[in-house]
mmCIF file of C-alpha atoms and ligand atoms in Angstrom:
data_model
loop_
_atom_site.group_PDB
_atom_site.id
_atom_site.type_symbol
_atom_site.label_atom_id
_atom_site.label_comp_id
_atom_site.label_asym_id
_atom_site.label_seq_id
_atom_site.Cartn_x
_atom_site.Cartn_y
_atom_site.Cartn_z
ATOM 1 C CA UNK A 24 0.005 -0.033 0.126
ATOM 2 C CA UNK A 25 2.890 2.685 0.713
ATOM 3 C CA UNK A 26 4.810 1.195 -2.003
ATOM 4 C CA UNK A 27 6.878 3.483 -4.035
ATOM 5 C CA UNK A 28 5.330 6.390 -2.147
ATOM 6 C CA UNK A 29 8.360 9.114 -0.478
ATOM 7 C CA UNK A 30 8.507 9.715 3.279
ATOM 8 C CA UNK A 31 10.798 12.741 4.774
ATOM 9 C CA UNK A 32 11.398 11.520 8.414
ATOM 10 C CA UNK A 33 13.347 14.156 10.809
ATOM 11 C CA UNK A 34 15.237 12.957 13.035
ATOM 12 C CA UNK A 35 16.637 9.890 11.530
ATOM 13 C CA UNK A 36 19.964 9.891 12.824
ATOM 14 C CA UNK A 37 18.797 7.776 15.851
ATOM 15 C CA UNK A 38 16.590 6.077 17.997
ATOM 16 C CA UNK A 39 12.555 6.499 16.757
ATOM 17 C CA UNK A 40 13.407 8.436 13.937
ATOM 18 C CA UNK A 41 16.125 6.070 12.801
ATOM 19 C CA UNK A 42 13.274 2.766 13.216
ATOM 20 C CA UNK A 43 10.562 4.854 11.407
ATOM 21 C CA UNK A 44 12.677 5.609 8.297
ATOM 22 C CA UNK A 45 14.160 1.521 8.137
ATOM 23 C CA UNK A 46 10.124 0.641 8.719
ATOM 24 C CA UNK A 47 8.451 2.666 6.379
ATOM 25 C CA UNK A 48 11.880 1.667 3.799
ATOM 26 C CA UNK A 49 10.774 -1.991 4.022
ATOM 27 C CA UNK A 50 7.139 -1.149 2.711
ATOM 28 C CA UNK A 51 8.460 0.000 -0.820
ATOM 29 C CA UNK A 52 8.969 3.946 0.535
ATOM 30 C CA UNK A 53 11.702 6.236 -0.385
ATOM 31 C CA UNK A 54 13.107 8.106 2.218
ATOM 32 C CA UNK A 55 14.472 11.297 2.715
ATOM 33 C CA UNK A 56 15.933 11.949 6.351
ATOM 34 C CA UNK A 57 16.494 14.986 8.144
ATOM 35 C CA UNK A 58 18.849 15.598 10.815
ATOM 36 C CA UNK A 59 20.723 18.527 12.279
ATOM 37 C CA UNK A 60 24.390 16.734 12.855
ATOM 38 C CA UNK A 61 26.064 14.616 9.545
ATOM 39 C CA UNK A 62 25.530 11.340 11.783
ATOM 40 C CA UNK A 63 22.125 11.333 8.874
ATOM 41 C CA UNK A 64 24.295 11.353 5.886
ATOM 42 C CA UNK A 65 25.771 7.690 7.623
ATOM 43 C CA UNK A 66 22.326 6.330 8.212
ATOM 44 C CA UNK A 67 21.076 7.340 4.943
ATOM 45 C CA UNK A 68 24.577 5.336 3.442
ATOM 46 C CA UNK A 69 23.172 2.668 5.767
ATOM 47 C CA UNK A 70 19.501 2.095 4.153
ATOM 48 C CA UNK A 71 21.074 3.096 0.855
ATOM 49 C CA UNK A 72 23.801 0.096 1.132
ATOM 50 C CA UNK A 73 20.846 -2.179 2.083
ATOM 51 C CA UNK A 74 19.143 -1.581 -1.232
ATOM 52 C CA UNK A 75 16.507 1.195 0.025
ATOM 53 C CA UNK A 76 16.116 4.542 -2.174
ATOM 54 C CA UNK A 77 17.235 7.101 0.464
ATOM 55 C CA UNK A 78 18.880 11.059 0.757
ATOM 56 C CA UNK A 79 20.023 12.377 3.208
ATOM 57 C CA UNK A 80 19.790 16.122 4.407
ATOM 58 C CA UNK A 81 21.561 17.927 7.246
ATOM 59 C CA UNK A 82 19.287 20.193 7.789
ATOM 60 C CA UNK A 83 17.716 21.732 11.251
ATOM 61 C CA UNK A 84 14.209 21.489 11.735
ATOM 62 C CA UNK A 85 13.687 25.263 13.136
ATOM 63 C CA UNK A 86 15.774 26.296 10.354
ATOM 64 C CA UNK A 87 12.867 27.439 7.254
ATOM 65 C CA UNK A 88 15.793 27.872 4.550
ATOM 66 C CA UNK A 89 17.041 24.491 5.781
ATOM 67 C CA UNK A 90 14.097 22.496 5.488
ATOM 68 C CA UNK A 91 12.777 24.206 2.372
ATOM 69 C CA UNK A 92 15.873 23.487 0.665
ATOM 70 C CA UNK A 93 15.752 19.796 2.052
ATOM 71 C CA UNK A 94 11.885 19.638 0.586
ATOM 72 C CA UNK A 95 12.776 20.883 -2.676
ATOM 73 C CA UNK A 96 15.784 18.447 -3.011
ATOM 74 C CA UNK A 97 13.050 15.745 -1.756
ATOM 75 C CA UNK A 98 10.879 16.893 -4.842
ATOM 76 C CA UNK A 99 13.617 17.092 -7.342
ATOM 77 C CA UNK A 100 14.841 13.593 -6.575
ATOM 78 C CA UNK A 101 11.690 11.499 -6.332
ATOM 79 C CA UNK A 102 9.030 13.809 -7.685
ATOM 80 C CA UNK A 103 6.800 13.653 -4.702
ATOM 81 C CA UNK A 104 6.480 13.579 -0.753
ATOM 82 C CA UNK A 105 3.512 11.615 0.463
ATOM 83 C CA UNK A 106 4.263 11.554 4.134
ATOM 84 C CA UNK A 107 5.509 13.690 6.532
ATOM 85 C CA UNK A 108 6.587 12.109 9.729
ATOM 86 C CA UNK A 109 7.682 14.929 12.517
ATOM 87 C CA UNK A 110 10.211 13.332 14.578
ATOM 88 C CA UNK A 111 12.790 14.977 15.336
ATOM 89 C CA UNK A 112 12.980 16.466 19.137
ATOM 90 C CA UNK A 113 15.014 17.238 22.176
ATOM 91 C CA UNK A 114 14.081 17.292 26.265
ATOM 92 C CA UNK A 115 15.062 17.492 29.350
ATOM 93 C CA UNK A 116 13.611 17.015 32.652
ATOM 94 C CA UNK A 117 14.225 20.403 35.225
ATOM 95 C CA UNK A 118 12.228 22.082 37.916
ATOM 96 C CA UNK A 119 10.564 25.144 36.455
ATOM 97 C CA UNK A 120 13.140 27.525 38.604
ATOM 98 C CA UNK A 121 16.164 25.479 37.371
ATOM 99 C CA UNK A 122 15.039 26.123 33.476
ATOM 100 C CA UNK A 123 16.795 29.229 32.139
ATOM 101 C CA UNK A 124 15.087 30.840 29.084
ATOM 102 C CA UNK A 125 17.711 29.842 26.684
ATOM 103 C CA UNK A 126 16.797 26.311 27.281
ATOM 104 C CA UNK A 127 13.208 27.016 27.145
ATOM 105 C CA UNK A 128 13.376 28.792 23.797
ATOM 106 C CA UNK A 129 15.638 26.100 22.165
ATOM 107 C CA UNK A 130 13.030 23.230 23.071
ATOM 108 C CA UNK A 131 10.402 25.397 21.377
ATOM 109 C CA UNK A 132 12.171 25.841 18.475
ATOM 110 C CA UNK A 133 13.122 22.303 17.908
ATOM 111 C CA UNK A 134 9.936 20.804 18.954
ATOM 112 C CA UNK A 135 7.397 23.560 17.775
ATOM 113 C CA UNK A 136 9.180 25.442 15.287
ATOM 114 C CA UNK A 137 10.584 22.661 14.508
ATOM 115 C CA UNK A 138 6.547 20.427 13.444
ATOM 116 C CA UNK A 139 5.330 24.157 12.139
ATOM 117 C CA UNK A 140 8.488 24.926 9.347
ATOM 118 C CA UNK A 141 8.266 21.194 8.258
ATOM 119 C CA UNK A 142 4.692 20.849 8.129
ATOM 120 C CA UNK A 143 4.390 24.376 6.211
ATOM 121 C CA UNK A 144 6.758 23.310 3.971
ATOM 122 C CA UNK A 145 5.036 20.449 2.374
ATOM 123 C CA UNK A 146 1.194 21.976 2.336
ATOM 124 C CA UNK A 147 1.638 23.481 -0.596
ATOM 125 C CA UNK A 148 2.631 20.164 -2.677
ATOM 126 C CA UNK A 149 0.109 18.065 -0.602
ATOM 127 C CA UNK A 150 -2.718 20.289 -1.149
ATOM 128 C CA UNK A 151 -2.201 20.147 -4.851
ATOM 129 C CA UNK A 152 -1.872 16.525 -5.200
ATOM 130 C CA UNK A 153 -4.933 16.518 -2.928
ATOM 131 C CA UNK A 154 -3.109 13.494 -0.578
ATOM 132 C CA UNK A 155 -0.627 12.987 1.901
ATOM 133 C CA UNK A 156 -0.099 12.424 5.793
ATOM 134 C CA UNK A 157 1.667 14.521 7.856
ATOM 135 C CA UNK A 158 2.794 12.456 11.397
ATOM 136 C CA UNK A 159 4.018 14.555 14.176
ATOM 137 C CA UNK A 160 5.707 12.420 17.112
ATOM 138 C CA UNK A 161 3.963 14.089 19.925
ATOM 139 C CA UNK A 162 4.143 12.499 23.246
ATOM 140 C CA UNK A 163 1.695 11.089 26.315
ATOM 141 C CA UNK A 164 2.621 14.058 28.295
ATOM 142 C CA UNK A 165 0.709 16.034 25.644
ATOM 143 C CA UNK A 166 -2.132 14.080 27.581
ATOM 144 C CA UNK A 167 -1.634 14.540 31.204
ATOM 145 C CA UNK A 168 1.292 16.564 33.173
ATOM 146 C CA UNK A 169 4.308 15.525 35.015
ATOM 147 C CA UNK A 170 6.653 17.172 37.491
ATOM 148 C CA UNK A 171 10.264 18.092 36.299
ATOM 149 C CA UNK A 172 8.719 18.370 32.741
ATOM 150 C CA UNK A 173 6.862 21.236 32.196
ATOM 151 C CA UNK A 174 8.949 23.017 29.975
ATOM 152 C CA UNK A 175 8.472 19.801 27.673
ATOM 153 C CA UNK A 176 5.583 18.987 28.335
ATOM 154 C CA UNK A 177 4.511 22.864 27.262
ATOM 155 C CA UNK A 178 6.022 22.266 24.128
ATOM 156 C CA UNK A 179 4.210 18.759 23.350
ATOM 157 C CA UNK A 180 0.521 20.297 24.448
ATOM 158 C CA UNK A 181 1.471 23.161 22.392
ATOM 159 C CA UNK A 182 2.316 20.536 19.272
ATOM 160 C CA UNK A 183 -0.821 18.648 20.101
ATOM 161 C CA UNK A 184 -3.093 21.809 19.188
ATOM 162 C CA UNK A 185 -0.845 22.808 16.192
ATOM 163 C CA UNK A 186 -1.712 19.332 14.786
ATOM 164 C CA UNK A 187 -5.254 19.419 15.837
ATOM 165 C CA UNK A 188 -5.876 22.856 13.896
ATOM 166 C CA UNK A 189 -4.130 21.723 10.960
ATOM 167 C CA UNK A 190 -5.853 18.476 10.342
ATOM 168 C CA UNK A 191 -8.913 20.643 10.161
ATOM 169 C CA UNK A 192 -7.676 23.337 7.862
ATOM 170 C CA UNK A 193 -6.192 20.311 5.324
ATOM 171 C CA UNK A 194 -9.428 17.784 5.249
ATOM 172 C CA UNK A 195 -11.254 19.512 2.397
ATOM 173 C CA UNK A 196 -7.099 19.052 0.513
ATOM 174 C CA UNK A 197 -7.224 15.232 1.737
ATOM 175 C CA UNK A 198 -4.040 15.496 3.320
ATOM 176 C CA UNK A 199 -4.059 13.637 6.668
ATOM 177 C CA UNK A 200 -2.734 15.202 10.236
ATOM 178 C CA UNK A 201 -2.481 12.886 13.138
ATOM 179 C CA UNK A 202 -0.038 12.592 15.967
ATOM 180 C CA UNK A 203 1.685 9.329 17.844
ATOM 181 C CA UNK A 204 1.910 9.652 21.691
ATOM 182 C CA UNK A 205 4.302 7.755 23.067
ATOM 183 C CA UNK A 206 5.045 7.304 26.900
ATOM 184 C CA UNK A 207 9.039 6.147 27.166
ATOM 185 C CA UNK A 208 10.521 4.642 24.526
ATOM 186 C CA UNK A 209 13.787 2.963 25.344
ATOM 187 C CA UNK A 210 16.236 5.887 23.032
ATOM 188 C CA UNK A 211 19.096 8.022 23.374
ATOM 189 C CA UNK A 212 16.277 10.696 24.204
ATOM 190 C CA UNK A 213 17.377 13.684 26.745
ATOM 191 C CA UNK A 214 21.160 12.190 26.954
ATOM 192 C CA UNK A 215 20.060 8.593 27.668
ATOM 193 C CA UNK A 216 21.663 5.304 26.569
ATOM 194 C CA UNK A 217 19.847 2.852 23.921
ATOM 195 C CA UNK A 218 19.847 -0.668 25.458
ATOM 196 C CA UNK A 219 20.706 0.488 29.267
ATOM 197 C CA UNK A 220 19.058 -2.125 31.869
ATOM 198 C CA UNK A 221 17.021 -0.165 33.359
ATOM 199 C CA UNK A 222 15.479 0.565 30.331
ATOM 200 C CA UNK A 223 14.283 -2.994 29.689
ATOM 201 C CA UNK A 224 10.342 -2.703 29.993
ATOM 202 C CA UNK A 225 10.416 0.358 28.428
ATOM 203 C CA UNK A 226 8.583 0.273 24.602
ATOM 204 C CA UNK A 227 11.296 -0.293 21.871
ATOM 205 C CA UNK A 228 11.721 2.216 18.806
ATOM 206 C CA UNK A 229 9.919 -0.627 16.567
ATOM 207 C CA UNK A 230 6.466 -0.120 18.678
ATOM 208 C CA UNK A 231 6.902 3.336 17.395
ATOM 209 C CA UNK A 232 7.667 3.077 14.074
ATOM 210 C CA UNK A 233 5.016 0.372 13.412
ATOM 211 C CA UNK A 234 2.149 2.475 15.089
ATOM 212 C CA UNK A 235 3.246 5.172 11.953
ATOM 213 C CA UNK A 236 2.957 2.463 9.390
ATOM 214 C CA UNK A 237 -0.496 2.116 10.322
ATOM 215 C CA UNK A 238 -1.086 5.341 10.367
ATOM 216 C CA UNK A 239 -0.042 6.399 7.197
ATOM 217 C CA UNK A 240 -1.121 2.877 5.407
ATOM 218 C CA UNK A 241 -4.858 3.831 6.793
ATOM 219 C CA UNK A 242 -7.287 3.811 3.827
ATOM 220 C CA UNK A 243 -8.104 6.816 2.098
ATOM 221 C CA UNK A 244 -11.191 7.217 3.709
ATOM 222 C CA UNK A 245 -10.060 6.878 7.038
ATOM 223 C CA UNK A 246 -8.129 9.621 9.408
ATOM 224 C CA UNK A 247 -6.184 8.384 12.346
ATOM 225 C CA UNK A 248 -6.027 11.830 14.650
ATOM 226 C CA UNK A 249 -4.093 10.212 17.164
ATOM 227 C CA UNK A 250 -2.798 6.588 18.422
ATOM 228 C CA UNK A 251 -1.286 6.536 22.214
ATOM 229 C CA UNK A 252 1.100 4.151 23.405
ATOM 230 C CA UNK A 253 2.215 3.319 26.861
ATOM 231 C CA UNK A 254 4.384 1.072 28.027
ATOM 232 C CA UNK A 255 3.375 -2.121 30.025
ATOM 233 C CA UNK A 256 4.996 -1.373 33.688
ATOM 234 C CA UNK A 257 2.456 -1.123 36.829
ATOM 235 C CA UNK A 258 1.113 2.231 37.860
ATOM 236 C CA UNK A 259 2.480 3.568 34.889
ATOM 237 C CA UNK A 260 0.161 6.911 34.275
ATOM 238 C CA UNK A 261 -2.228 6.880 31.705
ATOM 239 C CA UNK A 262 -4.671 9.706 30.505
HETATM 240 O O1 NJP B 330 15.204 11.141 20.990
HETATM 241 P P1 NJP B 330 16.683 10.693 20.116
HETATM 242 P P2 NJP B 330 13.900 10.141 20.035
HETATM 243 N N1 NJP B 330 16.458 19.310 13.921
HETATM 244 O O2 NJP B 330 16.936 11.391 20.970
HETATM 245 C C1 NJP B 330 17.248 14.616 16.413
HETATM 246 C C2 NJP B 330 9.040 11.842 21.145
HETATM 247 N N2 NJP B 330 9.688 11.149 22.803
HETATM 248 O O3 NJP B 330 14.507 8.981 19.307
HETATM 249 O O4 NJP B 330 20.346 16.532 14.687
HETATM 250 C C3 NJP B 330 17.056 18.287 13.330
HETATM 251 O O5 NJP B 330 17.272 9.445 20.182
HETATM 252 C C4 NJP B 330 18.732 13.708 16.286
HETATM 253 O O6 NJP B 330 19.768 13.762 15.798
HETATM 254 P P3 NJP B 330 20.647 15.100 15.840
HETATM 255 C C5 NJP B 330 10.577 12.733 21.054
HETATM 256 O O7 NJP B 330 9.995 14.303 21.760
HETATM 257 C C6 NJP B 330 10.117 10.359 23.153
HETATM 258 O O8 NJP B 330 13.892 9.535 21.798
HETATM 259 O O9 NJP B 330 21.873 14.668 14.422
HETATM 260 N N3 NJP B 330 16.736 16.875 13.682
HETATM 261 C C7 NJP B 330 17.979 12.422 16.648
HETATM 262 O O10 NJP B 330 17.475 11.689 15.675
HETATM 263 C C8 NJP B 330 11.202 13.439 20.097
HETATM 264 O O11 NJP B 330 9.900 14.190 18.922
HETATM 265 C C9 NJP B 330 10.142 9.628 24.042
HETATM 266 O O12 NJP B 330 21.164 15.186 16.945
HETATM 267 C C10 NJP B 330 16.851 17.283 15.138
HETATM 268 C C11 NJP B 330 16.491 12.600 16.903
HETATM 269 O O13 NJP B 330 16.149 14.367 16.546
HETATM 270 C C12 NJP B 330 10.623 11.829 19.394
HETATM 271 O O14 NJP B 330 10.071 11.317 19.987
HETATM 272 C C13 NJP B 330 8.639 9.913 25.064
HETATM 273 C C14 NJP B 330 16.790 18.040 15.885
HETATM 274 C C15 NJP B 330 16.105 12.425 18.473
HETATM 275 O O15 NJP B 330 16.998 11.237 18.609
HETATM 276 C C16 NJP B 330 11.995 11.125 19.496
HETATM 277 O O16 NJP B 330 12.929 11.065 20.382
HETATM 278 C C17 NJP B 330 8.055 10.684 24.251
HETATM 279 C C18 NJP B 330 16.749 19.236 15.076
HETATM 280 N N4 NJP B 330 17.094 20.584 15.488
HETATM 281 C C19 NJP B 330 8.256 10.804 23.035
HETATM 282 N N5 NJP B 330 17.164 18.308 16.910
HETATM 283 C C20 NJP B 330 11.063 8.867 24.651
HETATM 284 N N6 NJP B 330 12.125 8.389 23.511
HETATM 285 O O17 NJP B 330 10.745 8.121 25.533
HETATM 286 C C21 NJP B 330 17.550 16.830 17.309
HETATM 287 O O18 NJP B 330 6.711 10.673 24.436
HETATM 288 N N7 NJP B 330 17.444 16.153 16.119
#
């Protein structure tokens, strides 16, 4: 069903984004990978080495000029953008009293402005062809609040609101917009280490990647607004 389509996946150099890239590639999707460090090119080469179609772009999702250039080159290379996965994100967990304005600003630049900039960059193309799917990896903290995470939580509430409004704006053009809201996933997020023993009961990157494939491959008459995923841990907060 997804075979031959093209997807842009942001934050694809590691963690959830890399797993999404692989799962989509296995479905025959052509990949445009975006990441802010050079590592993104290594992942691009790795995918191509396995016989998948991929292009990589080093761009900061918050930088409109860099994102627009990556989207233009994706269109030149593959001719279409059918799926955008807004996955790139950063996080830190601190008390409000210990959070400074620069940290707050950067979190909003990447997690919120990045989603706005990347979504906006594909809208005219998707509107014109009257199809497309925009999936944002949000968080379960977009549905309930946690202590020590006010800034991060605020960014995810923001993208949730953005995504809901955009979904309504794009409905008449056949463009579907939704979010995937995971709880704790074993990645490098917030300076963590993927595979650390204390994360053995957390969700795995493929759990989220499978949800992306499911959402993107829904039949055209169906829009999945949101998928919420939690690890099956006793006393885990569920919204
Ligand atoms: O994190 P990590 P995850 N422009 O650190 C890239 C959400 N989430 O996979 O740029 C472009 O392993 C970075 O690459 P690089 C979370 O909020 C997670 O867990 O080279 N790319 C890397 O590829 C986020 O939205 C959990 O440093 C930028 C990737 O982003 C998404 O899941 C729970 C960038 C981050 O990989 C993926 O996070 C939850 C920029 N400015 C939500 N800045 C969880 N893991 O528990 C970073 O509720 N990247």
